[in-house]
Tab-separated table of C-alpha atoms and ligand atoms in Angstrom:
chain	number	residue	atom	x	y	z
A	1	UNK	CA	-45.340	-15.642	-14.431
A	2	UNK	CA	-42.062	-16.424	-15.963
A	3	UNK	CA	-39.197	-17.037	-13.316
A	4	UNK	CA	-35.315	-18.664	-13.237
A	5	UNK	CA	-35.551	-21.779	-11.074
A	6	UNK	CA	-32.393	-23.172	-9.556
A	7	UNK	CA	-32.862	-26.756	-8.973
A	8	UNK	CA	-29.729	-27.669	-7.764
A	9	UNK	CA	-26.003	-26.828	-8.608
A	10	UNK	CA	-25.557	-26.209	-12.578
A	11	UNK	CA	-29.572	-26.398	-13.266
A	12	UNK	CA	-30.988	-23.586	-13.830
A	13	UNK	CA	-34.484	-23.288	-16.031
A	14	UNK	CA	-36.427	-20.751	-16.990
A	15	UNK	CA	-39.865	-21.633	-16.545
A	16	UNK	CA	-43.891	-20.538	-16.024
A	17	UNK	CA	-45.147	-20.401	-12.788
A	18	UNK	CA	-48.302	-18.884	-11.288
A	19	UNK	CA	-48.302	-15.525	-9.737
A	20	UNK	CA	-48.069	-15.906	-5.848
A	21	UNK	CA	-50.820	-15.408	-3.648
A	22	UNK	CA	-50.117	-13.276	-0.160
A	23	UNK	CA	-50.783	-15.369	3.115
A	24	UNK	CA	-51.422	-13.464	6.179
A	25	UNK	CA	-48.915	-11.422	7.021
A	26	UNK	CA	-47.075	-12.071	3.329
A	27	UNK	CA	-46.687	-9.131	0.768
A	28	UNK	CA	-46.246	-9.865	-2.833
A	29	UNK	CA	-44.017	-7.684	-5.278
A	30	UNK	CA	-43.548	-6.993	-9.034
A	31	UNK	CA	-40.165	-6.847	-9.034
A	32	UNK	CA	-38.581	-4.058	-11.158
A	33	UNK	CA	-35.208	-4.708	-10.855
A	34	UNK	CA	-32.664	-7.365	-9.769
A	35	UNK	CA	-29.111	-7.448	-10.037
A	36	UNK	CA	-26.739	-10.547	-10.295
A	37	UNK	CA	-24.289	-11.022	-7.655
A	38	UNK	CA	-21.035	-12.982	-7.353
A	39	UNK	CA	-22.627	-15.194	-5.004
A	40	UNK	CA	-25.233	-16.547	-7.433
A	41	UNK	CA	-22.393	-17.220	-9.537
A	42	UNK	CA	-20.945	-19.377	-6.542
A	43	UNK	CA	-24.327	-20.789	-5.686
A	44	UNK	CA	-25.020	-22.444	-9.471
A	45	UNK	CA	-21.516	-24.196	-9.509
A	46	UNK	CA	-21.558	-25.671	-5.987
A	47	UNK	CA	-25.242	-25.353	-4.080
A	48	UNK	CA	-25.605	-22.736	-1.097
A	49	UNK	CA	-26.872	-24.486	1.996
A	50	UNK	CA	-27.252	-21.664	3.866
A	51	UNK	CA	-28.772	-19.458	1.809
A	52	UNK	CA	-30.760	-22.115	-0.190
A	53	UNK	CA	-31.837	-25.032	2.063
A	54	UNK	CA	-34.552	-26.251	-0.009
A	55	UNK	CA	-35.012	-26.720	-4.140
A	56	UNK	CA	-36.117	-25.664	-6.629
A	57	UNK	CA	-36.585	-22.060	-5.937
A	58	UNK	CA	-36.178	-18.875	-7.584
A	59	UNK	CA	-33.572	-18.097	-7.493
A	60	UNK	CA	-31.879	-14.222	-7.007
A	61	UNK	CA	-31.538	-12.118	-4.031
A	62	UNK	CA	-30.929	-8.657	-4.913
A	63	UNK	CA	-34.410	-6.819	-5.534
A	64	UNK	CA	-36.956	-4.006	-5.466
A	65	UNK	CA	-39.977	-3.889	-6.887
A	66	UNK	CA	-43.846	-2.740	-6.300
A	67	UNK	CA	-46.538	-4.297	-4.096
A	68	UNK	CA	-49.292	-5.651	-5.745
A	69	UNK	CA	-50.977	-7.529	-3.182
A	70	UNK	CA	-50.870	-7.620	0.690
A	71	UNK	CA	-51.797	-10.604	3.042
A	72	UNK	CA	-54.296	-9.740	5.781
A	73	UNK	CA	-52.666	-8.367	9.225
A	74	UNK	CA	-50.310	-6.447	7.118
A	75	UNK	CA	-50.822	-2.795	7.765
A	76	UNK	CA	-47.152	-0.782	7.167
A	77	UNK	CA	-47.850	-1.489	3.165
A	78	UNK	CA	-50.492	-1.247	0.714
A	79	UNK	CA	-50.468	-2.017	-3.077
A	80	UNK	CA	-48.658	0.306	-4.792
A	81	UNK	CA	-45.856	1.172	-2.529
A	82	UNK	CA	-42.855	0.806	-3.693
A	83	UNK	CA	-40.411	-1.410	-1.626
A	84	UNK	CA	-36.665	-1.530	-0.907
A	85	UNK	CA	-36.113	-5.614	0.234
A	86	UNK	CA	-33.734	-7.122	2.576
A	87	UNK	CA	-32.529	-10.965	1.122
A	88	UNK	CA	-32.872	-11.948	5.008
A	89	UNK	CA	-34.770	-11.455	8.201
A	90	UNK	CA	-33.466	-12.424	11.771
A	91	UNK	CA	-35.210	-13.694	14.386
A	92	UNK	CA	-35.405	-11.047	16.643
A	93	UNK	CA	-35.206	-13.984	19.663
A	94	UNK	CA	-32.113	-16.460	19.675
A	95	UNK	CA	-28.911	-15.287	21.808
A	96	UNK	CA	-27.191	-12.959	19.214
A	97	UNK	CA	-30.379	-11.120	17.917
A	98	UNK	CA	-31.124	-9.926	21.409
A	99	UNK	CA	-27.212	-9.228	21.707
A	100	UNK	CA	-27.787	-6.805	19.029
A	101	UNK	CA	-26.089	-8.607	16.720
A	102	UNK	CA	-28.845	-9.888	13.914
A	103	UNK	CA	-26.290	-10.798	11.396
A	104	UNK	CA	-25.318	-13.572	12.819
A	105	UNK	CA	-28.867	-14.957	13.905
A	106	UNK	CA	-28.772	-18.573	14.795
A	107	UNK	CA	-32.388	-18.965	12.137
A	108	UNK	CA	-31.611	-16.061	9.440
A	109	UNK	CA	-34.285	-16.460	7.241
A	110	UNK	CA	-33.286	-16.003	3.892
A	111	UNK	CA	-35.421	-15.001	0.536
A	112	UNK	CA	-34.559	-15.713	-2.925
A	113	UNK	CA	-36.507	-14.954	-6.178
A	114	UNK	CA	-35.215	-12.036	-7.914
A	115	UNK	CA	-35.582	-13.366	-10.935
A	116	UNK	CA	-39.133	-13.577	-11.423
A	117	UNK	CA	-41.997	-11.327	-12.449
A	118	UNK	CA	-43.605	-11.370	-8.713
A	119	UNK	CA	-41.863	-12.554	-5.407
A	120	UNK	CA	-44.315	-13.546	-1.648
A	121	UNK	CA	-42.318	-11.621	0.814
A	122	UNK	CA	-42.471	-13.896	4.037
A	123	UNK	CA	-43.729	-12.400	6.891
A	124	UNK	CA	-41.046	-12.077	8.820
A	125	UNK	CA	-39.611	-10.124	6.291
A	126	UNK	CA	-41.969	-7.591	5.915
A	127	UNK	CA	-42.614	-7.123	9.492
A	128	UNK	CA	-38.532	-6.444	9.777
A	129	UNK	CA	-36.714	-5.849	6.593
A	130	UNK	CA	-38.950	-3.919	4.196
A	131	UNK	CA	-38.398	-0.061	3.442
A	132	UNK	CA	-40.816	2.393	1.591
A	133	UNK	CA	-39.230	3.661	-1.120
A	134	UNK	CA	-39.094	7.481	-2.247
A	135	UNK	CA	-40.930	7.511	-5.785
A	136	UNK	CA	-37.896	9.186	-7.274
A	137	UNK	CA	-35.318	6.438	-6.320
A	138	UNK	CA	-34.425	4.793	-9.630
A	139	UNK	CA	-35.411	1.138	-8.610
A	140	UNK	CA	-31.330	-0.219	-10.037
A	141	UNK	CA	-30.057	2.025	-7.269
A	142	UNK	CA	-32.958	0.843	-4.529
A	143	UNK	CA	-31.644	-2.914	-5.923
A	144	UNK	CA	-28.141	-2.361	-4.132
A	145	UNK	CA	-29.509	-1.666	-1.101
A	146	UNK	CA	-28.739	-5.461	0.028
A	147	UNK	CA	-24.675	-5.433	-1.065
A	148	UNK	CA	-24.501	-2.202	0.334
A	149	UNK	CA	-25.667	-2.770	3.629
A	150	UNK	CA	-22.892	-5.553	3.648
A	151	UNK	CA	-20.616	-3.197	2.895
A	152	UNK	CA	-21.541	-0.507	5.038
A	153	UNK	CA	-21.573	-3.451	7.973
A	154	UNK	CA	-17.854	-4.314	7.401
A	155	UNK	CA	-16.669	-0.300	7.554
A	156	UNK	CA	-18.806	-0.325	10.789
A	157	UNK	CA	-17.066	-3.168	12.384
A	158	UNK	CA	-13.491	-1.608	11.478
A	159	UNK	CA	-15.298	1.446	13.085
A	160	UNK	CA	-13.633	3.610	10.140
A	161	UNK	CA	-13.402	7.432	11.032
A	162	UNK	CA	-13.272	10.447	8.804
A	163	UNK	CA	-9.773	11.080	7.179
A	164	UNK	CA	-8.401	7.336	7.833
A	165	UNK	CA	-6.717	5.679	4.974
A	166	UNK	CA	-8.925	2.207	4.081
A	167	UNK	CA	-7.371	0.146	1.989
A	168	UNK	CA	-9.579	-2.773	0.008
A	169	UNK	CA	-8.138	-5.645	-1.812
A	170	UNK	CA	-10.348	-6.648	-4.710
A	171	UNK	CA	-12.333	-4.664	-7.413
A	172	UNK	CA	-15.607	-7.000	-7.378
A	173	UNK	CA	-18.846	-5.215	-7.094
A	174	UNK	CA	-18.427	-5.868	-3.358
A	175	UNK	CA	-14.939	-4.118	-3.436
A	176	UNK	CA	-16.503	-1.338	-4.998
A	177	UNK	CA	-18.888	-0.401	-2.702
A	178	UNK	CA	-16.726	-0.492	0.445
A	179	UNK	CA	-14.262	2.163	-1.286
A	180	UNK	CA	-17.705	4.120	-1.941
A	181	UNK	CA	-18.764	3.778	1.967
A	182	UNK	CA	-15.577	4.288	2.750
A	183	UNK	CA	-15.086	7.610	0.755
A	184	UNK	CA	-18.805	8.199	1.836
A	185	UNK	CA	-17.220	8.590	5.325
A	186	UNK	CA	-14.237	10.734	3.971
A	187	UNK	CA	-11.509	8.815	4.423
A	188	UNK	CA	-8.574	8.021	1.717
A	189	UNK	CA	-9.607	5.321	-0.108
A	190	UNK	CA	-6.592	2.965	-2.169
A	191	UNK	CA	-8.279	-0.050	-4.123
A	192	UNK	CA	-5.933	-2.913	-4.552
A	193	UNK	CA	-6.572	-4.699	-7.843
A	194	UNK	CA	-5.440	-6.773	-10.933
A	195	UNK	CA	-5.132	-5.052	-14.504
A	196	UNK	CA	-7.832	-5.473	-17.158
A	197	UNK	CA	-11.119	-3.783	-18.083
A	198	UNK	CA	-12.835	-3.892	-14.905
A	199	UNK	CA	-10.035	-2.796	-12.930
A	200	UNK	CA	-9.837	0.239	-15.483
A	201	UNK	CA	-13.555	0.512	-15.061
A	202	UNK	CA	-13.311	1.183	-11.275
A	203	UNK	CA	-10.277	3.559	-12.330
A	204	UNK	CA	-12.522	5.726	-14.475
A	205	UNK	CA	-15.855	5.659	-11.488
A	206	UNK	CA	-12.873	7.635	-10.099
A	207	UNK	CA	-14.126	5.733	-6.256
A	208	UNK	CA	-10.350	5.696	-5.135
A	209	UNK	CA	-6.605	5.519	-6.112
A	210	UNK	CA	-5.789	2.022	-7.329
A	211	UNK	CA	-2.883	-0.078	-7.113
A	212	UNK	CA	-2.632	-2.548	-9.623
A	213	UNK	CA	-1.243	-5.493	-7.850
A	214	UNK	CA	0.720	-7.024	-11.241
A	215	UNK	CA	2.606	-4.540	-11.866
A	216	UNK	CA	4.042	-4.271	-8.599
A	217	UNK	CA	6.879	-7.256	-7.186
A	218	UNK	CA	4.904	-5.987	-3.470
A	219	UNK	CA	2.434	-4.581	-2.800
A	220	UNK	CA	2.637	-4.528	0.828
A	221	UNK	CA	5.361	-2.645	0.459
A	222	UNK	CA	4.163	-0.104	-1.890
A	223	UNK	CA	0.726	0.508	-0.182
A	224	UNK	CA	3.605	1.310	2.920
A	225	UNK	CA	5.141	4.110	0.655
A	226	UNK	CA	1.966	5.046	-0.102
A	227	UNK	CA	1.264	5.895	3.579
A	228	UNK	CA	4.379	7.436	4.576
A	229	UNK	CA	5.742	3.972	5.875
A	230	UNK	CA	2.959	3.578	8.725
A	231	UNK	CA	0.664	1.341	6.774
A	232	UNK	CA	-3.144	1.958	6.262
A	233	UNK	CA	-5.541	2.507	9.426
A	234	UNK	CA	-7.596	0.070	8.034
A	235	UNK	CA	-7.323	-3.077	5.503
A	236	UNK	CA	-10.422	-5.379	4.100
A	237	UNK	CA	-9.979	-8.106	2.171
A	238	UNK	CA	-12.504	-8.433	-0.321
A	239	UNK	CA	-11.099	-11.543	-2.579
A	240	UNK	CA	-11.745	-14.155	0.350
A	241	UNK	CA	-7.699	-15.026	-1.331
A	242	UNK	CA	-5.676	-16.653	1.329
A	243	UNK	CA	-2.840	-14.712	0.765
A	244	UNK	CA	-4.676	-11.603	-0.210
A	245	UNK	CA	-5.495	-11.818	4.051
A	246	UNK	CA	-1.985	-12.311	4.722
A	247	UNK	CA	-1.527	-8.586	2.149
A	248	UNK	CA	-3.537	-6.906	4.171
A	249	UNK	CA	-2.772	-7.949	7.277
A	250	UNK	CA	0.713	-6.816	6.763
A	251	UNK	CA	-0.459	-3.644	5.072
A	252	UNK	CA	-2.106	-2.214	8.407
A	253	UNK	CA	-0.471	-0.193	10.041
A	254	UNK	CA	0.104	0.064	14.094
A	255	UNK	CA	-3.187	-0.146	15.724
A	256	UNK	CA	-4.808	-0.693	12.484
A	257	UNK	CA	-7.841	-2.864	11.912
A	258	UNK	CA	-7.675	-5.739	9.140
A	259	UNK	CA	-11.375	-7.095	7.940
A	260	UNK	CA	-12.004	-10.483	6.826
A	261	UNK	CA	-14.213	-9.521	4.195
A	262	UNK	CA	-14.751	-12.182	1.648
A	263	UNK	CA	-15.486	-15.289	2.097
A	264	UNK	CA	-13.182	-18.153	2.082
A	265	UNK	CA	-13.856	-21.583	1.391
A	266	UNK	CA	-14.357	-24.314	4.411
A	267	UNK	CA	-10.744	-25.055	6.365
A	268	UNK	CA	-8.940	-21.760	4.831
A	269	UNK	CA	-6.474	-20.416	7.177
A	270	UNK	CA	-3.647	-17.629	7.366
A	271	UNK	CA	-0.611	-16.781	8.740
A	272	UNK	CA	-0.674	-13.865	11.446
A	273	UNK	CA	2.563	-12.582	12.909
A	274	UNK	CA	1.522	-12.561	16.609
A	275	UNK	CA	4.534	-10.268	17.861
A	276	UNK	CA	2.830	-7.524	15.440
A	277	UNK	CA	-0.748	-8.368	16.799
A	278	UNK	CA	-0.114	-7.665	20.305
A	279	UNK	CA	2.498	-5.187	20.172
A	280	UNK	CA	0.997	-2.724	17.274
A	281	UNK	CA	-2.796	-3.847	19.233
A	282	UNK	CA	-4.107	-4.909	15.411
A	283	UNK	CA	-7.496	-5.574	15.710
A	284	UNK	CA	-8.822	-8.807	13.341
A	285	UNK	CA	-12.484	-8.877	12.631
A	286	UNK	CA	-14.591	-10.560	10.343
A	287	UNK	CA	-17.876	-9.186	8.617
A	288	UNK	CA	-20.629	-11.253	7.412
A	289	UNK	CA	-23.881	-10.308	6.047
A	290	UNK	CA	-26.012	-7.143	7.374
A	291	UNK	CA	-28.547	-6.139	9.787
A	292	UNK	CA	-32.237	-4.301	9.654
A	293	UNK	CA	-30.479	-1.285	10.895
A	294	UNK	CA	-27.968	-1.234	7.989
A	295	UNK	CA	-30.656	-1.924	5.412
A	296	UNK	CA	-32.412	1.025	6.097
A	297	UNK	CA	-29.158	2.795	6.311
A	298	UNK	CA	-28.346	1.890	3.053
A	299	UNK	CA	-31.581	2.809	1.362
A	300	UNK	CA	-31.440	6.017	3.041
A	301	UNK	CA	-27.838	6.655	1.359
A	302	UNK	CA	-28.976	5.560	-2.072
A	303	UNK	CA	-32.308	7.722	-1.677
A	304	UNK	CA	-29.994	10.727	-0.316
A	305	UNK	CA	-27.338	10.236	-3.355
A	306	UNK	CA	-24.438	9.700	-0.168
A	307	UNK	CA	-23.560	6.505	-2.528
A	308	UNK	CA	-24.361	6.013	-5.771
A	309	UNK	CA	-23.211	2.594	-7.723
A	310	UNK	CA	-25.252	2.714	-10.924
A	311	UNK	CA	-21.986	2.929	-12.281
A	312	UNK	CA	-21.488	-0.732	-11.457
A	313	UNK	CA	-23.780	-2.200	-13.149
A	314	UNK	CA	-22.186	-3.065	-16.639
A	315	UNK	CA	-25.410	-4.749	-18.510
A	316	UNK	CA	-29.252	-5.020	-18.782
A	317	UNK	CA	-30.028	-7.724	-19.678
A	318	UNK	CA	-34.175	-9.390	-19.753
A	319	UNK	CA	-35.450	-12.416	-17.609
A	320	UNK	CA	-34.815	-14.840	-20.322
A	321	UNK	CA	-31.121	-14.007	-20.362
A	322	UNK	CA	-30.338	-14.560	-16.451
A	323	UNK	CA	-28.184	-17.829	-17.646
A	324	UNK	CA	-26.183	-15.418	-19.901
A	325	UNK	CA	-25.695	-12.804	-17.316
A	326	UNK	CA	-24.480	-15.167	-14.910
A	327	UNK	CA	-21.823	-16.536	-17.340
A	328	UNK	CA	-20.659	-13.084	-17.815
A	329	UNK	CA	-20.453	-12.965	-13.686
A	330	UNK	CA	-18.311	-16.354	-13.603
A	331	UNK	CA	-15.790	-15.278	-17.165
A	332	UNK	CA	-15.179	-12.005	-15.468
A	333	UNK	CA	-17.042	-9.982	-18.813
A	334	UNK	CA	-19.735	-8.227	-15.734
A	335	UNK	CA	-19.728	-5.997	-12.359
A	336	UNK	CA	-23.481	-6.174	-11.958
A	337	UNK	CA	-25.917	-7.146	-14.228
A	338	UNK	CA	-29.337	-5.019	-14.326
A	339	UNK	CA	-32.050	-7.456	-15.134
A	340	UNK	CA	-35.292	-6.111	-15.690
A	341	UNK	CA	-38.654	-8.818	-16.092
B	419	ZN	ZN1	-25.537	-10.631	-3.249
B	420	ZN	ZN1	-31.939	-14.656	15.800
């Protein structure tokens, strides 16, 4: 099969491989569709220990495809199903998976292969992070059901209600799909974001009213006049910017919630003003990753039509062209790119 290895940071090569064979308990997938993701874009430049310990591997983690072959034991899926794939699979044992928090699972197993013709489906995978797919689901939606459970996990930990104002600072693909949970859940939804086409691209998906932060001197201040001086119920951070934190922590209003989103690099920190933290209760949280339960959530709100982000996805490109769709990613020129084998 042809396949995009990643052999370390900046070598990437497409190459021939032979189809994988199931072990027991392993299912193996055609893979229909993949999209590229900001972290691959992260991952060539500088390595990703976490979520690639070992090279080479395939490399991609946002998926769907069809079985073709199962490993014995396996009895929830039989060739021909198609399947809506987690990039990860806890544990189910250490201290925080039986805390009921499977996120942050001391041994997250995490898959990567997207971009290949077939990907072996480990069996701890399939036994806790596959979903049957509806035949009717377009497999580009069923291929966001990975980003979207991350952003349905960071709207769950800032416990968003119905008719709350949720700000989000950044217009990535990630961005995107929190306004889209967010206005999911019915709440006002203000994107904070810089001009240029993708900005105007998330203007015209009409997901929420954007503030374009150059041509404001502050935006803190006008996302306050925006709320009637209170400041927003709710502020995410989507940029993993330093001092986009510091925006949106002084964006939230009293008893607001502020969610550390996006990733920052090692050592990062922020200034909080304490007097506001305890005296207007702000509540800081961070959100990382997603869980089983939010995976099928998320497939179950692309399958319903509740959220709907083929309008992210900017290009389709073939296998051959992953390099090129990646340098799109890192110059800015993509939101998602489809890539179909
Ligand atoms: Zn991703
Ligand atoms: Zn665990």
């Amino acid at each position: 099969m042809r396949a995009v290895v990643f052999h370390g940071p900046g070598d990437l090569r497409f190459e021939e491989l032979p189809v994988p064979t199931p072990a027991a308990g392993e299912v193996v997938l055609r893979i229909d569709a993949a999209l590229t993701c900001g972290t691959d874009v992260k991952t060539l430049r500088r390595g990703h220990p976490v979520m690639i310990p070992r090279v080479p591997t395939v490399f991609g983690h946002e998926f769907t495809g069809t079985v073709t072959a199962v490993g014995s034991g396996v009895a929830r899926v039989r060739a021909g199903d198609r399947l809506g794939v987690a990039n990860s699979a806890p544990c189910a044992e250490c201290p925080l998976c039986v805390a009921g928090r499977p996120n942050l699972c001391e041994d997250l197993l995490f898959v990567n292969g997207a971009y290949g013709e077939y990907i072996a489906l480990p069996s701890r995978l399939v036994a806790r992070n596959v979903v049957r797919l509806d035949a009717r689901t377009p497999a580009v939606r069923a291929a966001f059901a990975e980003p979207l459970a991350c952003a349905m996990l960071g709207i769950e930990r800032a416990r968003v209600e119905t008719g709350q104002t949720v700000v989000v600072f950044g217009h990535g693909p990630l961005g995107c799909l929190l306004a889209m949970v967010a206005a999911a859940r019915k709440c006002r939804v203000i994107v904070v974001g810089k001009a240029g086409w993708r900005f105007e691209r998330v203007r015209a998906l009409r997901l929420a009213e954007c503030v374009d932060a150059t041509a404001t001197a502050d935006v803190v201040s006008e996302l306050r006049a925006m709320t009637g001086g209170r400041g927003a119920d709710v502020t995410i951070d989507a940029t993993g910017r330093p001092e986009v934190c510091e925006q949106a922590l002084r964006a939230v209003g009293r008893g607001g919630s502020v969610v550390f989103f996006g990733g920052c690099a090692p050592g990062t920190s922020v200034n909080v003003d304490t007097h506001r933290a305890h005296y207007e209760e702000l509540t800081l949280i961070g959100a990382f990753h997603h869980t089983p339960a939010l995976i099928r959530q998320a497939i179950e709100a692309l399958e319903t039509g509740l959220v709907t982000p083929e309008g992210l996805v900017t290009h389709s490109l073939g296998l051959a062209d992953v390099a090129n769709a990646l340098a799109l990613m890192a110059k800015g020129e993509a939101l998602k790119v489809l890539i179909e084998p």
